[in-house]
JSON list of C-alpha atoms and ligand atoms in Angstrom, two decimals:
[
{"chain": "S", "resi": 2, "resn": "MET", "atom": "CA", "xyz": [-58.72, 142.68, 101.65]},
{"chain": "S", "resi": 3, "resn": "THR", "atom": "CA", "xyz": [-55.02, 143.19, 101.01]},
{"chain": "S", "resi": 4, "resn": "THR", "atom": "CA", "xyz": [-54.03, 145.84, 98.49]},
{"chain": "S", "resi": 5, "resn": "VAL", "atom": "CA", "xyz": [-50.43, 146.06, 97.33]},
{"chain": "S", "resi": 6, "resn": "MET", "atom": "CA", "xyz": [-49.14, 149.27, 95.82]},
{"chain": "S", "resi": 7, "resn": "HIS", "atom": "CA", "xyz": [-45.78, 150.93, 95.25]},
{"chain": "S", "resi": 8, "resn": "LEU", "atom": "CA", "xyz": [-45.94, 153.97, 97.53]},
{"chain": "S", "resi": 9, "resn": "ASN", "atom": "CA", "xyz": [-43.25, 156.65, 97.47]},
{"chain": "S", "resi": 10, "resn": "GLY", "atom": "CA", "xyz": [-40.69, 154.20, 96.19]},
{"chain": "S", "resi": 11, "resn": "ALA", "atom": "CA", "xyz": [-41.48, 151.24, 98.45]},
{"chain": "S", "resi": 12, "resn": "ARG", "atom": "CA", "xyz": [-43.81, 148.26, 98.24]},
{"chain": "S", "resi": 13, "resn": "ARG", "atom": "CA", "xyz": [-46.69, 148.67, 100.69]},
{"chain": "S", "resi": 14, "resn": "GLU", "atom": "CA", "xyz": [-49.40, 146.22, 101.67]},
{"chain": "S", "resi": 15, "resn": "VAL", "atom": "CA", "xyz": [-52.58, 147.67, 103.10]},
{"chain": "S", "resi": 16, "resn": "GLU", "atom": "CA", "xyz": [-55.22, 145.66, 104.95]},
{"chain": "S", "resi": 17, "resn": "ALA", "atom": "CA", "xyz": [-58.42, 147.62, 104.42]},
{"chain": "S", "resi": 18, "resn": "HIS", "atom": "CA", "xyz": [-61.72, 147.51, 102.60]},
{"chain": "S", "resi": 19, "resn": "GLY", "atom": "CA", "xyz": [-61.08, 148.19, 98.94]},
{"chain": "S", "resi": 20, "resn": "GLN", "atom": "CA", "xyz": [-63.90, 150.72, 98.71]},
{"chain": "S", "resi": 21, "resn": "ARG", "atom": "CA", "xyz": [-62.28, 153.07, 101.21]},
{"chain": "S", "resi": 22, "resn": "PHE", "atom": "CA", "xyz": [-60.83, 156.14, 99.60]},
{"chain": "S", "resi": 23, "resn": "LEU", "atom": "CA", "xyz": [-57.11, 156.47, 99.10]},
{"chain": "S", "resi": 24, "resn": "LEU", "atom": "CA", "xyz": [-56.92, 159.77, 101.02]},
{"chain": "S", "resi": 25, "resn": "ASP", "atom": "CA", "xyz": [-58.43, 158.11, 104.08]},
{"chain": "S", "resi": 26, "resn": "ILE", "atom": "CA", "xyz": [-55.94, 155.25, 103.81]},
{"chain": "S", "resi": 27, "resn": "LEU", "atom": "CA", "xyz": [-52.94, 157.53, 103.37]},
{"chain": "S", "resi": 28, "resn": "ARG", "atom": "CA", "xyz": [-53.81, 159.79, 106.27]},
{"chain": "S", "resi": 29, "resn": "ASN", "atom": "CA", "xyz": [-55.39, 157.39, 108.74]},
{"chain": "S", "resi": 30, "resn": "GLU", "atom": "CA", "xyz": [-53.74, 154.03, 108.07]},
{"chain": "S", "resi": 31, "resn": "LEU", "atom": "CA", "xyz": [-50.31, 155.00, 106.74]},
{"chain": "S", "resi": 32, "resn": "GLY", "atom": "CA", "xyz": [-49.65, 158.22, 108.64]},
{"chain": "S", "resi": 33, "resn": "LEU", "atom": "CA", "xyz": [-49.07, 160.33, 105.53]},
{"chain": "S", "resi": 34, "resn": "LYS", "atom": "CA", "xyz": [-50.79, 163.59, 106.43]},
{"chain": "S", "resi": 35, "resn": "GLY", "atom": "CA", "xyz": [-49.42, 165.74, 103.61]},
{"chain": "S", "resi": 36, "resn": "SER", "atom": "CA", "xyz": [-52.37, 165.10, 101.29]},
{"chain": "S", "resi": 37, "resn": "HIS", "atom": "CA", "xyz": [-55.20, 167.27, 102.55]},
{"chain": "S", "resi": 38, "resn": "TYR", "atom": "CA", "xyz": [-58.97, 166.92, 102.70]},
{"chain": "S", "resi": 39, "resn": "GLY", "atom": "CA", "xyz": [-60.68, 169.93, 101.16]},
{"chain": "S", "resi": 40, "resn": "CYS", "atom": "CA", "xyz": [-63.97, 169.37, 99.37]},
{"chain": "S", "resi": 41, "resn": "GLY", "atom": "CA", "xyz": [-64.03, 165.57, 99.40]},
{"chain": "S", "resi": 42, "resn": "GLU", "atom": "CA", "xyz": [-65.68, 165.66, 95.98]},
{"chain": "S", "resi": 43, "resn": "GLY", "atom": "CA", "xyz": [-62.86, 165.92, 93.47]},
{"chain": "S", "resi": 44, "resn": "ASN", "atom": "CA", "xyz": [-63.21, 169.66, 93.00]},
{"chain": "S", "resi": 45, "resn": "CYS", "atom": "CA", "xyz": [-60.37, 171.40, 94.87]},
{"chain": "S", "resi": 46, "resn": "GLY", "atom": "CA", "xyz": [-57.14, 169.41, 94.37]},
{"chain": "S", "resi": 47, "resn": "ALA", "atom": "CA", "xyz": [-55.96, 169.56, 98.00]},
{"chain": "S", "resi": 48, "resn": "CYS", "atom": "CA", "xyz": [-55.78, 165.75, 98.08]},
{"chain": "S", "resi": 49, "resn": "MET", "atom": "CA", "xyz": [-53.90, 165.17, 94.84]},
{"chain": "S", "resi": 50, "resn": "VAL", "atom": "CA", "xyz": [-51.43, 162.31, 94.49]},
{"chain": "S", "resi": 51, "resn": "LEU", "atom": "CA", "xyz": [-49.72, 160.82, 91.46]},
{"chain": "S", "resi": 52, "resn": "VAL", "atom": "CA", "xyz": [-50.89, 157.40, 90.30]},
{"chain": "S", "resi": 53, "resn": "ASP", "atom": "CA", "xyz": [-48.55, 156.10, 87.61]},
{"chain": "S", "resi": 54, "resn": "GLU", "atom": "CA", "xyz": [-47.47, 159.75, 87.11]},
{"chain": "S", "resi": 55, "resn": "VAL", "atom": "CA", "xyz": [-51.03, 161.01, 86.60]},
{"chain": "S", "resi": 56, "resn": "PRO", "atom": "CA", "xyz": [-52.42, 163.48, 89.18]},
{"chain": "S", "resi": 57, "resn": "VAL", "atom": "CA", "xyz": [-55.62, 162.09, 90.71]},
{"chain": "S", "resi": 58, "resn": "HIS", "atom": "CA", "xyz": [-57.90, 163.12, 93.54]},
{"chain": "S", "resi": 59, "resn": "ALA", "atom": "CA", "xyz": [-57.20, 160.74, 96.41]},
{"chain": "S", "resi": 60, "resn": "CYS", "atom": "CA", "xyz": [-60.47, 161.80, 98.10]},
{"chain": "S", "resi": 61, "resn": "ASN", "atom": "CA", "xyz": [-62.57, 159.94, 95.56]},
{"chain": "S", "resi": 62, "resn": "THR", "atom": "CA", "xyz": [-60.15, 157.25, 94.40]},
{"chain": "S", "resi": 63, "resn": "PRO", "atom": "CA", "xyz": [-60.99, 153.85, 95.90]},
{"chain": "S", "resi": 64, "resn": "LEU", "atom": "CA", "xyz": [-58.15, 151.83, 97.33]},
{"chain": "S", "resi": 65, "resn": "TRP", "atom": "CA", "xyz": [-58.80, 148.87, 95.03]},
{"chain": "S", "resi": 66, "resn": "SER", "atom": "CA", "xyz": [-58.09, 151.02, 91.97]},
{"chain": "S", "resi": 67, "resn": "VAL", "atom": "CA", "xyz": [-54.44, 151.63, 92.92]},
{"chain": "S", "resi": 68, "resn": "ALA", "atom": "CA", "xyz": [-53.55, 147.96, 93.35]},
{"chain": "S", "resi": 69, "resn": "GLY", "atom": "CA", "xyz": [-50.25, 147.34, 91.58]},
{"chain": "S", "resi": 70, "resn": "LYS", "atom": "CA", "xyz": [-49.81, 151.03, 90.74]},
{"chain": "S", "resi": 71, "resn": "ARG", "atom": "CA", "xyz": [-47.09, 153.54, 91.63]},
{"chain": "S", "resi": 72, "resn": "VAL", "atom": "CA", "xyz": [-48.45, 156.13, 94.03]},
{"chain": "S", "resi": 73, "resn": "VAL", "atom": "CA", "xyz": [-46.49, 159.26, 94.92]},
{"chain": "S", "resi": 74, "resn": "THR", "atom": "CA", "xyz": [-47.66, 161.65, 97.63]},
{"chain": "S", "resi": 75, "resn": "VAL", "atom": "CA", "xyz": [-46.14, 165.00, 98.53]},
{"chain": "S", "resi": 76, "resn": "GLU", "atom": "CA", "xyz": [-43.97, 163.15, 101.05]},
{"chain": "S", "resi": 77, "resn": "GLY", "atom": "CA", "xyz": [-42.39, 161.23, 98.17]},
{"chain": "S", "resi": 78, "resn": "LEU", "atom": "CA", "xyz": [-41.76, 164.18, 95.87]},
{"chain": "S", "resi": 79, "resn": "ALA", "atom": "CA", "xyz": [-38.11, 164.47, 96.90]},
{"chain": "S", "resi": 80, "resn": "GLY", "atom": "CA", "xyz": [-37.60, 161.21, 95.02]},
{"chain": "S", "resi": 81, "resn": "HIS", "atom": "CA", "xyz": [-39.54, 162.39, 91.97]},
{"chain": "S", "resi": 82, "resn": "PRO", "atom": "CA", "xyz": [-37.66, 163.73, 88.94]},
{"chain": "S", "resi": 83, "resn": "ALA", "atom": "CA", "xyz": [-39.18, 167.22, 89.20]},
{"chain": "S", "resi": 84, "resn": "GLY", "atom": "CA", "xyz": [-39.95, 167.21, 92.90]},
{"chain": "S", "resi": 85, "resn": "VAL", "atom": "CA", "xyz": [-36.91, 168.99, 94.30]},
{"chain": "S", "resi": 86, "resn": "ARG", "atom": "CA", "xyz": [-36.94, 171.66, 91.59]},
{"chain": "S", "resi": 87, "resn": "LEU", "atom": "CA", "xyz": [-40.61, 172.35, 92.26]},
{"chain": "S", "resi": 88, "resn": "GLN", "atom": "CA", "xyz": [-40.18, 172.54, 96.03]},
{"chain": "S", "resi": 89, "resn": "ARG", "atom": "CA", "xyz": [-37.27, 174.97, 95.63]},
{"chain": "S", "resi": 90, "resn": "ALA", "atom": "CA", "xyz": [-39.16, 177.12, 93.12]},
{"chain": "S", "resi": 91, "resn": "PHE", "atom": "CA", "xyz": [-42.27, 177.28, 95.33]},
{"chain": "S", "resi": 92, "resn": "VAL", "atom": "CA", "xyz": [-40.13, 178.56, 98.20]},
{"chain": "S", "resi": 93, "resn": "GLU", "atom": "CA", "xyz": [-38.24, 181.05, 96.04]},
{"chain": "S", "resi": 94, "resn": "HIS", "atom": "CA", "xyz": [-41.46, 182.44, 94.52]},
{"chain": "S", "resi": 95, "resn": "GLY", "atom": "CA", "xyz": [-43.41, 182.49, 97.76]},
{"chain": "S", "resi": 96, "resn": "ALA", "atom": "CA", "xyz": [-46.02, 180.27, 96.12]},
{"chain": "S", "resi": 97, "resn": "ALA", "atom": "CA", "xyz": [-47.90, 179.49, 99.34]},
{"chain": "S", "resi": 98, "resn": "GLN", "atom": "CA", "xyz": [-49.70, 181.44, 102.00]},
{"chain": "S", "resi": 99, "resn": "CYS", "atom": "CA", "xyz": [-51.56, 179.20, 104.46]},
{"chain": "S", "resi": 100, "resn": "GLY", "atom": "CA", "xyz": [-50.17, 176.19, 102.60]},
{"chain": "S", "resi": 101, "resn": "TYR", "atom": "CA", "xyz": [-53.32, 174.09, 102.68]},
{"chain": "S", "resi": 102, "resn": "CYS", "atom": "CA", "xyz": [-53.46, 173.71, 98.90]},
{"chain": "S", "resi": 103, "resn": "THR", "atom": "CA", "xyz": [-49.70, 173.52, 98.43]},
{"chain": "S", "resi": 104, "resn": "SER", "atom": "CA", "xyz": [-49.17, 169.77, 98.61]},
{"chain": "S", "resi": 105, "resn": "GLY", "atom": "CA", "xyz": [-51.81, 169.22, 95.94]},
{"chain": "S", "resi": 106, "resn": "MET", "atom": "CA", "xyz": [-50.31, 172.01, 93.83]},
{"chain": "S", "resi": 107, "resn": "LEU", "atom": "CA", "xyz": [-46.84, 170.46, 94.02]},
{"chain": "S", "resi": 108, "resn": "VAL", "atom": "CA", "xyz": [-48.13, 167.02, 93.11]},
{"chain": "S", "resi": 109, "resn": "ALA", "atom": "CA", "xyz": [-50.19, 168.36, 90.21]},
{"chain": "S", "resi": 110, "resn": "ALA", "atom": "CA", "xyz": [-47.17, 170.29, 88.93]},
{"chain": "S", "resi": 111, "resn": "ALA", "atom": "CA", "xyz": [-44.95, 167.22, 89.20]},
{"chain": "S", "resi": 112, "resn": "GLY", "atom": "CA", "xyz": [-47.44, 165.34, 87.06]},
{"chain": "S", "resi": 113, "resn": "LEU", "atom": "CA", "xyz": [-47.33, 168.09, 84.47]},
{"chain": "S", "resi": 114, "resn": "LEU", "atom": "CA", "xyz": [-43.54, 168.19, 84.29]},
{"chain": "S", "resi": 115, "resn": "ALA", "atom": "CA", "xyz": [-43.40, 164.40, 84.05]},
{"chain": "S", "resi": 116, "resn": "ARG", "atom": "CA", "xyz": [-45.56, 164.59, 80.93]},
{"chain": "S", "resi": 117, "resn": "GLN", "atom": "CA", "xyz": [-44.35, 167.88, 79.47]},
{"chain": "S", "resi": 118, "resn": "ALA", "atom": "CA", "xyz": [-40.86, 169.03, 80.47]},
{"chain": "S", "resi": 119, "resn": "SER", "atom": "CA", "xyz": [-41.18, 172.57, 79.10]},
{"chain": "S", "resi": 120, "resn": "PRO", "atom": "CA", "xyz": [-44.81, 173.71, 79.34]},
{"chain": "S", "resi": 121, "resn": "ASP", "atom": "CA", "xyz": [-45.66, 177.26, 78.36]},
{"chain": "S", "resi": 122, "resn": "GLY", "atom": "CA", "xyz": [-47.74, 179.57, 80.54]},
{"chain": "S", "resi": 123, "resn": "ALA", "atom": "CA", "xyz": [-51.04, 178.57, 78.95]},
{"chain": "S", "resi": 124, "resn": "GLU", "atom": "CA", "xyz": [-50.30, 174.89, 79.42]},
{"chain": "S", "resi": 125, "resn": "ILE", "atom": "CA", "xyz": [-49.38, 175.45, 83.05]},
{"chain": "S", "resi": 126, "resn": "ARG", "atom": "CA", "xyz": [-52.55, 177.46, 83.70]},
{"chain": "S", "resi": 127, "resn": "ALA", "atom": "CA", "xyz": [-54.74, 174.87, 81.97]},
{"chain": "S", "resi": 128, "resn": "HIS", "atom": "CA", "xyz": [-53.17, 172.00, 83.89]},
{"chain": "S", "resi": 129, "resn": "MET", "atom": "CA", "xyz": [-53.45, 173.77, 87.26]},
{"chain": "S", "resi": 130, "resn": "ALA", "atom": "CA", "xyz": [-57.07, 174.84, 86.75]},
{"chain": "S", "resi": 131, "resn": "ARG", "atom": "CA", "xyz": [-58.26, 171.90, 88.88]},
{"chain": "S", "resi": 132, "resn": "ASN", "atom": "CA", "xyz": [-56.25, 173.08, 91.91]},
{"chain": "S", "resi": 133, "resn": "LEU", "atom": "CA", "xyz": [-57.99, 175.76, 93.94]},
{"chain": "S", "resi": 134, "resn": "CYS", "atom": "CA", "xyz": [-56.36, 178.19, 96.36]},
{"chain": "S", "resi": 135, "resn": "ARG", "atom": "CA", "xyz": [-58.48, 180.34, 98.62]},
{"chain": "S", "resi": 136, "resn": "CYS", "atom": "CA", "xyz": [-55.48, 182.49, 99.53]},
{"chain": "S", "resi": 137, "resn": "GLY", "atom": "CA", "xyz": [-54.96, 183.68, 95.96]},
{"chain": "S", "resi": 138, "resn": "SER", "atom": "CA", "xyz": [-51.46, 182.32, 95.39]},
{"chain": "S", "resi": 139, "resn": "HIS", "atom": "CA", "xyz": [-52.21, 181.14, 91.83]},
{"chain": "S", "resi": 140, "resn": "LEU", "atom": "CA", "xyz": [-50.01, 183.64, 90.01]},
{"chain": "S", "resi": 141, "resn": "ARG", "atom": "CA", "xyz": [-47.01, 182.80, 92.16]},
{"chain": "S", "resi": 142, "resn": "VAL", "atom": "CA", "xyz": [-47.73, 179.08, 91.70]},
{"chain": "S", "resi": 143, "resn": "ILE", "atom": "CA", "xyz": [-47.76, 179.51, 87.92]},
{"chain": "S", "resi": 144, "resn": "ARG", "atom": "CA", "xyz": [-44.48, 181.45, 88.05]},
{"chain": "S", "resi": 145, "resn": "ALA", "atom": "CA", "xyz": [-42.90, 178.85, 90.31]},
{"chain": "S", "resi": 146, "resn": "ILE", "atom": "CA", "xyz": [-43.83, 175.99, 87.99]},
{"chain": "S", "resi": 147, "resn": "GLY", "atom": "CA", "xyz": [-42.41, 177.91, 85.03]},
{"chain": "S", "resi": 148, "resn": "ALA", "atom": "CA", "xyz": [-39.19, 178.48, 86.96]},
{"chain": "S", "resi": 149, "resn": "ALA", "atom": "CA", "xyz": [-38.95, 174.82, 87.92]},
{"chain": "S", "resi": 150, "resn": "ALA", "atom": "CA", "xyz": [-39.37, 173.83, 84.29]},
{"chain": "S", "resi": 151, "resn": "ALA", "atom": "CA", "xyz": [-36.70, 176.30, 83.20]},
{"chain": "S", "resi": 152, "resn": "ASP", "atom": "CA", "xyz": [-34.37, 175.09, 85.96]},
{"chain": "S", "resi": 153, "resn": "ARG", "atom": "CA", "xyz": [-34.11, 171.71, 84.26]},
{"chain": "S", "resi": 154, "resn": "GLY", "atom": "CA", "xyz": [-30.63, 171.13, 82.92]},
{"chain": "S", "resi": 155, "resn": "ALA", "atom": "CA", "xyz": [-29.39, 174.44, 84.34]},
{"chain": "S", "resi": 156, "resn": "GLY", "atom": "CA", "xyz": [-27.75, 172.89, 87.35]},
{"chain": "S", "resi": 157, "resn": "GLY", "atom": "CA", "xyz": [-31.18, 172.36, 88.81]},
{"chain": "S", "resi": 158, "resn": "GLY", "atom": "CA", "xyz": [-30.50, 168.90, 90.13]},
{"chain": "S", "resi": 159, "resn": "GLN", "atom": "CA", "xyz": [-33.24, 166.33, 89.59]},
{"chain": "J", "resi": 12, "resn": "FES", "atom": "FE1", "xyz": [-60.10, 165.91, 96.96]},
{"chain": "J", "resi": 12, "resn": "FES", "atom": "FE2", "xyz": [-61.02, 168.40, 97.18]},
{"chain": "J", "resi": 12, "resn": "FES", "atom": "S1", "xyz": [-60.44, 167.03, 98.77]},
{"chain": "J", "resi": 12, "resn": "FES", "atom": "S2", "xyz": [-60.52, 167.30, 95.36]},
{"chain": "J", "resi": 13, "resn": "FES", "atom": "FE1", "xyz": [-53.89, 178.90, 101.37]},
{"chain": "J", "resi": 13, "resn": "FES", "atom": "FE2", "xyz": [-53.63, 177.99, 98.89]},
{"chain": "J", "resi": 13, "resn": "FES", "atom": "S1", "xyz": [-52.08, 178.93, 100.12]},
{"chain": "J", "resi": 13, "resn": "FES", "atom": "S2", "xyz": [-55.30, 177.72, 100.19]}
]
């Protein structure tokens, strides 16, 4: 079947069975390797993408369900309102070690800032609770997201 979605700012048609998972399609049909496979069960967040600005687990999201929707992966975050600020803040705060979880963290954070421009620490922690990091970078991730939120309107670009 043909599925049409709006992916990272461009219309994309995908010829694939609609029951295949979005993560599989992104990585193996569209060459977007930034979304990672971790648990494959919706528990770790390594595969997160935005679907109409909502962070979802691409590993258990069927292709058919994103037909007609706006999908943003980590590769498209530079074109997202909070994407550049988040990327800069993650670098400045050293919010990654091995980096395996980082794409999902960035996407989840972009979804938060799209919904709530100035979240407090508790809101950031609650929102990021679904994203796991085996390297223990959580505290730096939380600080980086807070910094990216504060950067808004302070010459922080997008
Ligand atoms: Fe999707 Fe873990 S790989 S939530
Ligand atoms: Fe290694 Fe998070 S930085 S899993």
